[in-house]
PDB file of C-alpha atoms and ligand atoms in Angstrom:
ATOM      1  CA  UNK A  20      31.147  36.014  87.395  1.00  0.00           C
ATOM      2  CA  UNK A  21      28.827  37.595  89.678  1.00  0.00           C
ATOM      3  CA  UNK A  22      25.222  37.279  89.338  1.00  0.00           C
ATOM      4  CA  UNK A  23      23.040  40.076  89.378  1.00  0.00           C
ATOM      5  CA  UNK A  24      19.091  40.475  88.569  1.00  0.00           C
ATOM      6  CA  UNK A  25      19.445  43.825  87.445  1.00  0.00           C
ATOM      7  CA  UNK A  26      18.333  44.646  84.032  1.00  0.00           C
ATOM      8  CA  UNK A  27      19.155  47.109  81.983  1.00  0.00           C
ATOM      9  CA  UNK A  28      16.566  48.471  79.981  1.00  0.00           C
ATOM     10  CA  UNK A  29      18.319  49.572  76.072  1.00  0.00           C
ATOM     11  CA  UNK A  30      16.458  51.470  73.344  1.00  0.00           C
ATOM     12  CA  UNK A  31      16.235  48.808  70.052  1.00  0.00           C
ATOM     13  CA  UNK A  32      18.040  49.931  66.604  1.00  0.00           C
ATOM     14  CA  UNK A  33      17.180  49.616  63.647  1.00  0.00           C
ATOM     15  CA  UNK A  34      20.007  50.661  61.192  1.00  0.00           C
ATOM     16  CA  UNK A  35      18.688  50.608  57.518  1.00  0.00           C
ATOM     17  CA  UNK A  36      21.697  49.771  55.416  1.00  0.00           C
ATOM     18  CA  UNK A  37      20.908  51.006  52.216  1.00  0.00           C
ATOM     19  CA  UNK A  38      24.477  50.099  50.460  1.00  0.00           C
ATOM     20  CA  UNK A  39      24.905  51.103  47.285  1.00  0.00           C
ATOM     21  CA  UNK A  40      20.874  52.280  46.364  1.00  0.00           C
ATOM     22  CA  UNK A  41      18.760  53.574  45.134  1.00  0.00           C
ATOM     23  CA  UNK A  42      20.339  54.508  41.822  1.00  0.00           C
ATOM     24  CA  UNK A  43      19.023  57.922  41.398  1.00  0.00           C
ATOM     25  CA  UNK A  44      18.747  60.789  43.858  1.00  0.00           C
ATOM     26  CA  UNK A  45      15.081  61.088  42.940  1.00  0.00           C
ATOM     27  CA  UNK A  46      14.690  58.022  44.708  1.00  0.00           C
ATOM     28  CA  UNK A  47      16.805  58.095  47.571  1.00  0.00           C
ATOM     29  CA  UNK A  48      14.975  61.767  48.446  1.00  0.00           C
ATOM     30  CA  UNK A  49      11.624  59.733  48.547  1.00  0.00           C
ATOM     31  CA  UNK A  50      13.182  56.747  50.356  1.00  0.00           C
ATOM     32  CA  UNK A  51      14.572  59.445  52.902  1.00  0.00           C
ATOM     33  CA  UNK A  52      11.219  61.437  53.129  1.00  0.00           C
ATOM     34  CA  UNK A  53       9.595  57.748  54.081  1.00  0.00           C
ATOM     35  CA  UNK A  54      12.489  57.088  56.497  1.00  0.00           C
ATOM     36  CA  UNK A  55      12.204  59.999  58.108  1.00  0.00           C
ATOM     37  CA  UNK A  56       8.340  59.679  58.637  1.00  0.00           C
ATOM     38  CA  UNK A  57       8.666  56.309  60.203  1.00  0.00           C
ATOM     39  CA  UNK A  58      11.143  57.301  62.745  1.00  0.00           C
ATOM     40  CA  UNK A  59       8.456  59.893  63.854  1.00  0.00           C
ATOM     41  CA  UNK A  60       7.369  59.390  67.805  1.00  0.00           C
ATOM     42  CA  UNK A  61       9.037  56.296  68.021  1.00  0.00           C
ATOM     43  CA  UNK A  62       8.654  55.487  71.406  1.00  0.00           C
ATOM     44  CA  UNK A  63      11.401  52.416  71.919  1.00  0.00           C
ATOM     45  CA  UNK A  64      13.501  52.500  68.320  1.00  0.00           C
ATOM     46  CA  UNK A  65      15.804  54.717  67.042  1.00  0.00           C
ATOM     47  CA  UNK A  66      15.736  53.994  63.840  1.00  0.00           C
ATOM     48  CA  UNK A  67      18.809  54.719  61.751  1.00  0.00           C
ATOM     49  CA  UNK A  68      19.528  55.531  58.541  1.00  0.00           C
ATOM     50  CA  UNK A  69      22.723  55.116  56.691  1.00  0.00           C
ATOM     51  CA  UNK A  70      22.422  55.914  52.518  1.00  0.00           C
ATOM     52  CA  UNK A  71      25.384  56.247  50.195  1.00  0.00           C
ATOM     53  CA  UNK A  72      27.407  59.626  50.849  1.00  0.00           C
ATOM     54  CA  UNK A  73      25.952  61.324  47.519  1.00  0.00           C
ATOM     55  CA  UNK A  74      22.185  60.992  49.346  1.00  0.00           C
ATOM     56  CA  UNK A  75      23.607  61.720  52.905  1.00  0.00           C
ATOM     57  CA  UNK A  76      22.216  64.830  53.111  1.00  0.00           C
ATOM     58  CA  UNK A  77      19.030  63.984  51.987  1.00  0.00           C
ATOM     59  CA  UNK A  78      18.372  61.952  55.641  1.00  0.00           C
ATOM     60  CA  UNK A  79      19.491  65.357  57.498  1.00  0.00           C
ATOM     61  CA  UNK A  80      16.685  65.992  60.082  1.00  0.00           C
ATOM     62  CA  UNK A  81      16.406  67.424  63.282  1.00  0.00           C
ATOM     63  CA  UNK A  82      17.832  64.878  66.441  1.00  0.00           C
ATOM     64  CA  UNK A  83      15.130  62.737  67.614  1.00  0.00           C
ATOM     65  CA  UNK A  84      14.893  59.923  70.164  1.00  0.00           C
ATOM     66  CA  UNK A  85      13.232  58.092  67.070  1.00  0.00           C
ATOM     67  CA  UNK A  86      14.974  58.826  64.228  1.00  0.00           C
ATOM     68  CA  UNK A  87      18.854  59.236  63.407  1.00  0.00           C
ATOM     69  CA  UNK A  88      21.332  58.861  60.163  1.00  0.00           C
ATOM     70  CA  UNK A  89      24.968  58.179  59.636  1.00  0.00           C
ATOM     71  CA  UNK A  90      27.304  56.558  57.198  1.00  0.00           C
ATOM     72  CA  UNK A  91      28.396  53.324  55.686  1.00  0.00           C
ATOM     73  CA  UNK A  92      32.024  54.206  55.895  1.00  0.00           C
ATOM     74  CA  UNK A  93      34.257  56.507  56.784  1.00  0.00           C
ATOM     75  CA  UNK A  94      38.264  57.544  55.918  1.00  0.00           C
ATOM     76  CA  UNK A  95      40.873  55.774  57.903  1.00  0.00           C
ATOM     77  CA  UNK A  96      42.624  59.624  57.749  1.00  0.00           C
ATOM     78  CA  UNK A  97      41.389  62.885  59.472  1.00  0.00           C
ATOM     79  CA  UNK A  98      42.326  65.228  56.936  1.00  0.00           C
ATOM     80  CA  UNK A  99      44.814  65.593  54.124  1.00  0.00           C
ATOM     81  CA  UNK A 100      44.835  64.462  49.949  1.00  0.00           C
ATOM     82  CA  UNK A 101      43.362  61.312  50.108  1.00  0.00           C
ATOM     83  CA  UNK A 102      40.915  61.529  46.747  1.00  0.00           C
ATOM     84  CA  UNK A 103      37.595  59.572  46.943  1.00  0.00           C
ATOM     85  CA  UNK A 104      37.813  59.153  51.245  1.00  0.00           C
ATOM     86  CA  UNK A 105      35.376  60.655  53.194  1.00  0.00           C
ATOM     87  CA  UNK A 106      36.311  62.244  56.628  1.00  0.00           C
ATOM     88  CA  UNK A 107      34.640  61.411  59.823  1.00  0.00           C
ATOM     89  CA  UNK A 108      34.720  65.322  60.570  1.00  0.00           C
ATOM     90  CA  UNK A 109      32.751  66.006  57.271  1.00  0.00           C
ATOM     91  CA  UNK A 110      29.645  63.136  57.919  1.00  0.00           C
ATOM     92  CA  UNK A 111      29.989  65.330  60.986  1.00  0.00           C
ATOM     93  CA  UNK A 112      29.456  68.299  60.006  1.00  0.00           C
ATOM     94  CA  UNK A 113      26.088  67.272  58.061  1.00  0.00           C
ATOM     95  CA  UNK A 114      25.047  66.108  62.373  1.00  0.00           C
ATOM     96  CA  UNK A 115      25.089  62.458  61.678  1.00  0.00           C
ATOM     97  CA  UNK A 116      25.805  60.510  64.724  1.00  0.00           C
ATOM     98  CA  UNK A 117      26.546  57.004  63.600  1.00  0.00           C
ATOM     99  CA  UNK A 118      29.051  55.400  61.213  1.00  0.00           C
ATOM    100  CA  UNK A 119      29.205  51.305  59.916  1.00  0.00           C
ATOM    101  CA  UNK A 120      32.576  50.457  59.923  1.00  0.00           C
ATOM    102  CA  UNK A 121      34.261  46.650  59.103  1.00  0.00           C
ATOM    103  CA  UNK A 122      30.793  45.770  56.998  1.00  0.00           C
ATOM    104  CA  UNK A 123      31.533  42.462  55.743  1.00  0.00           C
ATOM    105  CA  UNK A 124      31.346  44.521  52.169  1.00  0.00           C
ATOM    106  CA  UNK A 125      34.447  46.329  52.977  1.00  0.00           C
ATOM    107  CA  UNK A 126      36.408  43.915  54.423  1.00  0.00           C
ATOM    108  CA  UNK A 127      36.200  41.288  51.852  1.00  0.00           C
ATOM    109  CA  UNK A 128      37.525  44.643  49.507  1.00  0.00           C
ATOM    110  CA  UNK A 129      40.444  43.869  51.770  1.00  0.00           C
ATOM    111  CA  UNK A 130      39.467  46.087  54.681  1.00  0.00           C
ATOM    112  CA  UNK A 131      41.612  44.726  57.481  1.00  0.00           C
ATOM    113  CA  UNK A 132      41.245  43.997  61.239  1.00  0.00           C
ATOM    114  CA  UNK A 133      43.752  47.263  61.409  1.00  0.00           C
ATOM    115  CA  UNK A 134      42.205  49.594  59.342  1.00  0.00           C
ATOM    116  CA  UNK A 135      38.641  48.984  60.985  1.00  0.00           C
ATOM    117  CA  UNK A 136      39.975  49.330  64.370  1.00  0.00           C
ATOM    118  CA  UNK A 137      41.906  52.902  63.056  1.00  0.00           C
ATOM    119  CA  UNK A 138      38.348  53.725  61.397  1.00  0.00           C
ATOM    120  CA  UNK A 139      36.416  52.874  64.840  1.00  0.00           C
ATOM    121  CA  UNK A 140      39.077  55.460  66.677  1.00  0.00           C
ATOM    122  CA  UNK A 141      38.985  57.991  64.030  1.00  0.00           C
ATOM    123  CA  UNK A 142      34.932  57.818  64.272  1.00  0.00           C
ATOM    124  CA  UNK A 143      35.028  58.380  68.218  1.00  0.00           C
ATOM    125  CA  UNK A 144      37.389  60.871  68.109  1.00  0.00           C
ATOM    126  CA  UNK A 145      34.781  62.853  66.613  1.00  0.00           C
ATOM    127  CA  UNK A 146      32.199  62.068  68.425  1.00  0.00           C
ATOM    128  CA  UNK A 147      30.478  59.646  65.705  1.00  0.00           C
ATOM    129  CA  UNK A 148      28.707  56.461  67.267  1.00  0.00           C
ATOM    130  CA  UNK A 149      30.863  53.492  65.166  1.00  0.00           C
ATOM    131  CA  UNK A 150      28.547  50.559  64.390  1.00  0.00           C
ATOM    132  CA  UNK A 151      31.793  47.793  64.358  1.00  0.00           C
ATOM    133  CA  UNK A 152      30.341  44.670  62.313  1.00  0.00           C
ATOM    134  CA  UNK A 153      31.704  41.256  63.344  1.00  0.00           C
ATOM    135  CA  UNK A 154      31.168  37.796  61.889  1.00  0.00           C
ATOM    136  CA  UNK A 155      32.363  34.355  61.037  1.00  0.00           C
ATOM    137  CA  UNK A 156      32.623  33.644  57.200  1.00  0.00           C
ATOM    138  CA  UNK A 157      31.423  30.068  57.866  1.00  0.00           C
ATOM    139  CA  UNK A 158      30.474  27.667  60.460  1.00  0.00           C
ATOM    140  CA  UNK A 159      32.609  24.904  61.522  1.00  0.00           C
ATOM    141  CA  UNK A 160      30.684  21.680  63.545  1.00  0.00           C
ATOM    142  CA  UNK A 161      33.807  22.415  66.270  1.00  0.00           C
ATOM    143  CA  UNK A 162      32.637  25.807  67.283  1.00  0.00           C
ATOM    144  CA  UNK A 163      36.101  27.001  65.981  1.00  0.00           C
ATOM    145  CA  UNK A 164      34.440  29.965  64.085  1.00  0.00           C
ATOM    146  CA  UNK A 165      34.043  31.517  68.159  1.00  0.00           C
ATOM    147  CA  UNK A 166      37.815  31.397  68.026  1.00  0.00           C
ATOM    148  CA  UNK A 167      37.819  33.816  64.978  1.00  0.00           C
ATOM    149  CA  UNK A 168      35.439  35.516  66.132  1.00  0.00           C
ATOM    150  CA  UNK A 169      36.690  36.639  69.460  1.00  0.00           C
ATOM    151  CA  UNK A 170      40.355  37.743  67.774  1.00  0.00           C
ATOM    152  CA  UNK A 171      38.101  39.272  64.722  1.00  0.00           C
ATOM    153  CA  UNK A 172      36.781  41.824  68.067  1.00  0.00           C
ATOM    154  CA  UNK A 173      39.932  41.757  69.512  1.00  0.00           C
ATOM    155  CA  UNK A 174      41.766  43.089  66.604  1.00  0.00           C
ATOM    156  CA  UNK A 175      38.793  45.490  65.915  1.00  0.00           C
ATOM    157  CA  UNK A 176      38.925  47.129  69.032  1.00  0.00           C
ATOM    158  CA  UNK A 177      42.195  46.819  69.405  1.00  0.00           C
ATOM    159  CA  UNK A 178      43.449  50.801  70.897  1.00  0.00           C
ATOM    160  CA  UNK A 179      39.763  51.892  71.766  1.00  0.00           C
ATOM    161  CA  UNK A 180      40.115  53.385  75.548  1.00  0.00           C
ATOM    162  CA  UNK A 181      38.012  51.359  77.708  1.00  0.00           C
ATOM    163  CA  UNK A 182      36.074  54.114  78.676  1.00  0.00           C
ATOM    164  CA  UNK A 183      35.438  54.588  74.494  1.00  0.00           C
ATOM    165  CA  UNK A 184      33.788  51.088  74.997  1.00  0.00           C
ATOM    166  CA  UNK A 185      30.900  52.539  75.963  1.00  0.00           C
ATOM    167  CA  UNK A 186      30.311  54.471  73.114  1.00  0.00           C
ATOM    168  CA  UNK A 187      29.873  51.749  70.412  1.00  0.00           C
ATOM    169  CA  UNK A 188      27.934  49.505  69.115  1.00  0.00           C
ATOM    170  CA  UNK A 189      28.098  45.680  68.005  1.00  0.00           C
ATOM    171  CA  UNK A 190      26.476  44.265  64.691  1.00  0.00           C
ATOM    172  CA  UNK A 191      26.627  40.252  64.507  1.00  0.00           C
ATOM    173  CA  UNK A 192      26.388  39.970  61.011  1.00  0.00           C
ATOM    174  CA  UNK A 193      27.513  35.982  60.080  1.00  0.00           C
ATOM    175  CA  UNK A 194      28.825  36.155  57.080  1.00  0.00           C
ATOM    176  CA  UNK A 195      27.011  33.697  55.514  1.00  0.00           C
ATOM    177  CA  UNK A 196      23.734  35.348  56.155  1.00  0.00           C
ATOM    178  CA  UNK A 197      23.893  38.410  54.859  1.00  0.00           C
ATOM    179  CA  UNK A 198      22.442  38.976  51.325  1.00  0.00           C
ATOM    180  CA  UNK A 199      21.032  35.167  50.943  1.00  0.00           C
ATOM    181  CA  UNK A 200      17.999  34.724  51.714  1.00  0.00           C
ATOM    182  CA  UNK A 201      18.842  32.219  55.694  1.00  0.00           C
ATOM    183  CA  UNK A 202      18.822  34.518  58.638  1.00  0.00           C
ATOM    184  CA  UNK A 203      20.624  32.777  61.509  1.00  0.00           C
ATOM    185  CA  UNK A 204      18.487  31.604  63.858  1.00  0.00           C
ATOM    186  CA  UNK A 205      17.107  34.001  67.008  1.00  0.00           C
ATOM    187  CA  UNK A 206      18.416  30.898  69.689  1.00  0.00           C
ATOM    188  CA  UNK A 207      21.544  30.946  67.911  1.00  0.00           C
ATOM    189  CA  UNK A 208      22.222  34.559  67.603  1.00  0.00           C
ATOM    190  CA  UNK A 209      21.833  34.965  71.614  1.00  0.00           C
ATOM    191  CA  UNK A 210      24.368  32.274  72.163  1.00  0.00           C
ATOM    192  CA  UNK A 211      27.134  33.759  70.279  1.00  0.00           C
ATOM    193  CA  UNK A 212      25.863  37.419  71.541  1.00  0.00           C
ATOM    194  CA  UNK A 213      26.264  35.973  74.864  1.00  0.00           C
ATOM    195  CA  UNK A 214      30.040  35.280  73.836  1.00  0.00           C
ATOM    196  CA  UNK A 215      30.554  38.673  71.976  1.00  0.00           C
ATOM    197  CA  UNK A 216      29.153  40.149  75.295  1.00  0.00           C
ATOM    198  CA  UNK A 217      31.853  37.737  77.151  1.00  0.00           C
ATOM    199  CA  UNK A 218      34.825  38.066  74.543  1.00  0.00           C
ATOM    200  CA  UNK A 219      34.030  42.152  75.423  1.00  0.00           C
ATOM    201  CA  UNK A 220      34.483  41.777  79.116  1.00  0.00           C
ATOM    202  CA  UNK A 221      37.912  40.741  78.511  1.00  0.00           C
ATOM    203  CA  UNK A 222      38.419  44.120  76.959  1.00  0.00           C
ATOM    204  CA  UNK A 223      36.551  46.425  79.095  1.00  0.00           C
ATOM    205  CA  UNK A 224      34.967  46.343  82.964  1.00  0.00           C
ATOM    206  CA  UNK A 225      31.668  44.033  82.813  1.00  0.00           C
ATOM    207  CA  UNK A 226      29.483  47.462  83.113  1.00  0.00           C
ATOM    208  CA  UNK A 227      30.819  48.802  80.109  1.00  0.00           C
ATOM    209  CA  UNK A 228      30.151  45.620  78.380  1.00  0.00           C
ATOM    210  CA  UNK A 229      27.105  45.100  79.358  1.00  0.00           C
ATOM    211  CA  UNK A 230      25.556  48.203  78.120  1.00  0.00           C
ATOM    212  CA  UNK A 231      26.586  48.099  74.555  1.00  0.00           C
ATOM    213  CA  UNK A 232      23.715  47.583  72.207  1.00  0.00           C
ATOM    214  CA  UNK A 233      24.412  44.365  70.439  1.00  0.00           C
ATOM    215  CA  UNK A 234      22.349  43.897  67.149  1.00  0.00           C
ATOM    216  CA  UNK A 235      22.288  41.505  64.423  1.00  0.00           C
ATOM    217  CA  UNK A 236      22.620  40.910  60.608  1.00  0.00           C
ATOM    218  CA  UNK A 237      22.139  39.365  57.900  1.00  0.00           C
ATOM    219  CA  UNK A 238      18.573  38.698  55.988  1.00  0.00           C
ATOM    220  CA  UNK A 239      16.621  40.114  57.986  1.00  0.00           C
ATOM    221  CA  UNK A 240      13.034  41.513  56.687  1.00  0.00           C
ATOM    222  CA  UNK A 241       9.323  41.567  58.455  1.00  0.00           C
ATOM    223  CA  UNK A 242       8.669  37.951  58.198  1.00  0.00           C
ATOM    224  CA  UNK A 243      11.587  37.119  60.656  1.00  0.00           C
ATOM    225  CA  UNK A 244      12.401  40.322  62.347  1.00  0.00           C
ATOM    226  CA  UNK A 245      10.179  39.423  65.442  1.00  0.00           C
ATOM    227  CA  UNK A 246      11.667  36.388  66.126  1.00  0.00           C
ATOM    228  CA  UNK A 247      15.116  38.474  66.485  1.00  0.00           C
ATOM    229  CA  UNK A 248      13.219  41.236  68.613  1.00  0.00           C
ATOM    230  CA  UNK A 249      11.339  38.707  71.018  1.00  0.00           C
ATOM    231  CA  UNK A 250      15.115  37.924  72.426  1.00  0.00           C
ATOM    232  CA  UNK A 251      16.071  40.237  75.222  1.00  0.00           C
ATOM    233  CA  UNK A 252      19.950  39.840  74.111  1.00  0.00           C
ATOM    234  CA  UNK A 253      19.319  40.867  71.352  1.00  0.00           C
ATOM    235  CA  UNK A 254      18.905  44.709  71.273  1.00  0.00           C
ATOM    236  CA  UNK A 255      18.157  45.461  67.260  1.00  0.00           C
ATOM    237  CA  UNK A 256      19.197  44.905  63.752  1.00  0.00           C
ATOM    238  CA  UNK A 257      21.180  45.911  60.575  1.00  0.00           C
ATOM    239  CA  UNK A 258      18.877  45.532  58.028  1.00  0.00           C
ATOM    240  CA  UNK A 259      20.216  45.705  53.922  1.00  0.00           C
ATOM    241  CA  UNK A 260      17.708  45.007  51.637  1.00  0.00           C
ATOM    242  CA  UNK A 261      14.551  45.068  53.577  1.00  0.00           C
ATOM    243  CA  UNK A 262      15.395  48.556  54.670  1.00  0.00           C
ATOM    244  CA  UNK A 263      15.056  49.868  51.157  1.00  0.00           C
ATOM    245  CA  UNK A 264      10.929  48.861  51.102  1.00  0.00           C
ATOM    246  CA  UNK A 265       8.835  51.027  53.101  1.00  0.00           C
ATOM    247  CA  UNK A 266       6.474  48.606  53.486  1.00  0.00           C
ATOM    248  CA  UNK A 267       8.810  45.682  55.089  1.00  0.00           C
ATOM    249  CA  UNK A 268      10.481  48.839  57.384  1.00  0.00           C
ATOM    250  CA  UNK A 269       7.360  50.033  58.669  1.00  0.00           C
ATOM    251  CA  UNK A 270       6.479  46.226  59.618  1.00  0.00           C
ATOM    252  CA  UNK A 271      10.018  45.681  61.231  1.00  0.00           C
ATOM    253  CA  UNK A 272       9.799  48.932  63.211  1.00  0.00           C
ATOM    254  CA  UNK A 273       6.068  48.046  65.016  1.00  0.00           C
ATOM    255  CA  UNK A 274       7.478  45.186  66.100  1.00  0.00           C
ATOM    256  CA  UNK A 275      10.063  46.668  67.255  1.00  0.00           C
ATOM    257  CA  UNK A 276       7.953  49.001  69.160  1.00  0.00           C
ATOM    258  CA  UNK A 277       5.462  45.876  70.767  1.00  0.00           C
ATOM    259  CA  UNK A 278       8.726  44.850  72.326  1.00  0.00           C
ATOM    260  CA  UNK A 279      10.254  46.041  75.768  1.00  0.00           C
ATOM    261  CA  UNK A 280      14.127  45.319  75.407  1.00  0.00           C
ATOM    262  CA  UNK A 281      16.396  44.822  78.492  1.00  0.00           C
ATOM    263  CA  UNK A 282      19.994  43.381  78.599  1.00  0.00           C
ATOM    264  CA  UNK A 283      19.464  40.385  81.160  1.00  0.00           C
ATOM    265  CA  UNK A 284      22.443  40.432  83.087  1.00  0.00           C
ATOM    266  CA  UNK A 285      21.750  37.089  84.706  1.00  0.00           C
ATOM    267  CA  UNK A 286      21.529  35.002  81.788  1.00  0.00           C
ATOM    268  CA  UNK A 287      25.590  35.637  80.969  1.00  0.00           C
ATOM    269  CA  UNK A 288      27.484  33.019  82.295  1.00  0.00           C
TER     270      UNK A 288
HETATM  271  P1  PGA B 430      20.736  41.982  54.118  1.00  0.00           P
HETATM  272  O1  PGA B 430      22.067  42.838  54.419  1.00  0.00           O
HETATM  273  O2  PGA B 430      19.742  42.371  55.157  1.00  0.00           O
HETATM  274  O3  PGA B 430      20.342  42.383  52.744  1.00  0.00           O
HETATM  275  O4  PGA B 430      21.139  40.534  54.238  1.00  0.00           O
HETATM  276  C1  PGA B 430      22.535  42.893  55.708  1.00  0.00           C
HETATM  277  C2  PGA B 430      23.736  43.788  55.818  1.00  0.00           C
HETATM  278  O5  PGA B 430      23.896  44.775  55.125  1.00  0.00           O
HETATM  279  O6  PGA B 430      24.569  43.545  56.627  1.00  0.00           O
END
């Protein structure tokens, strides 16, 4: 692959997962009110926030470069009698711009590879951002997890228009590290970024690939977020339960703001 020493420079998010809290709308109107506030002048984050679809409205603010909201999920169908879905037109129509789709959550509900990769078309099609979670379950000592991995993408993606590429965005989120309390390692995360980044390429041109934000997941909060935000590759997090605690946010987002993120073309082999 050719070499270049162009870098790309890539705003940092910070999507703020807040699954299925708080558990009143009293609550999740002060949560939003503090979300809202810290995604105020942000100068390098967008920070992004994605409640449960009863409090969706509640995170409705005007577009900034700082501050943005979207949804956890969204119906595999455009329209029609499907009781209890949510349309991607309808989280739409409230101006959110970004959708999670194939959370870890949802697919061990039985969410398939198909039905993500439907929900990531269905999302585009109306012009929402999907934020397409990947991840190995578990580690195996022969690297074999990679293997899943790269057919988990493949099968994700699997109909999005290569020039759609551009549009999404990549959470990392290792199974295994989401709602413990071990974060992967930063070294680690950047290695199998690098291969996400790589597995990508395969699927669209090396531009394309290049320039979509790839963040990471799983027990994250503001004693270890900087470690994640001091790697270039690695261009901002999906945060659960941190993301519910103003305090922890606020901490997660200044670092996020000391940092100055570029994609480092040179460094993927
Ligand atoms: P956590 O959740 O930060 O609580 O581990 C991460 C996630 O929702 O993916």
């Amino acid at each position: 692959m050719k070499k270049s020493a162009q870098k790309a420079r890539i705003r940092t998010f910070i999507i703020a997962n807040w699954k299925m809290n708080p558990a009143t709308h009293v609550d999740a109107k002060k949560l939003a009110t503090k979300s809202k506030s810290l995604g105020k002048g942000l100068k390098k984050t967008t920070l992004v926030a994605c409640p449960p679809f009863p409090f969706l409205s509640d995170v409705v603010a005007p577009h900034t470069k700082g501050y943005a909201y979207g949804a956890q999920d969204v119906s595999l169908h455009a329209s029609g009698s499907h009781t209890g879905d949510v349309a991607a037109s309808q989280i739409v129509s409230l101006k959110a711009s970004y959708v999670i789709v194939g959370h870890s959550e949802r697919r061990a509900k039985g969410e398939s590879d198909v039905e993500v990769a439907t929900k990531v078309r269905v999302a585009l099609s109306v012009g929402l951002t999907p934020i397409v979670c990947v991840g190995e379950r578990e580690r195996d000592d022969e690297a074999r997890y990679l293997l899943t991995l790269r057919e988990q993408i493949h099968a994700s993606l699997e109909g999005v228009s290569p020039r759609d590429f551009g549009k999404i965005i990549i959470a990392y989120e290792p199974v295994w590290a989401i709602g413990g309390d071990t974060a992967n390692t930063p070294d680690d995360t950047v290695e199998t970024i690098l291969f996400i980044r790589k597995t990508l390429m395969e699927l669209t041109s090396e531009k394309t690939a290049l320039s979509i934000p790839m963040l990471y997941g799983g027990s994250v909060d503001d004693t270890n977020a900087a470690g994640f935000l001091a790697k270039d590759e690695i261009n901002g997090l999906l945060i659960g339960r941190a993301s519910r605690d103003p305090k922890k946010l606020a901490r997660i987002i200044e670092a996020s703001e000391k940092r100055n993120s570029q994609i480092k073309k040179t460094k993927i082999r």
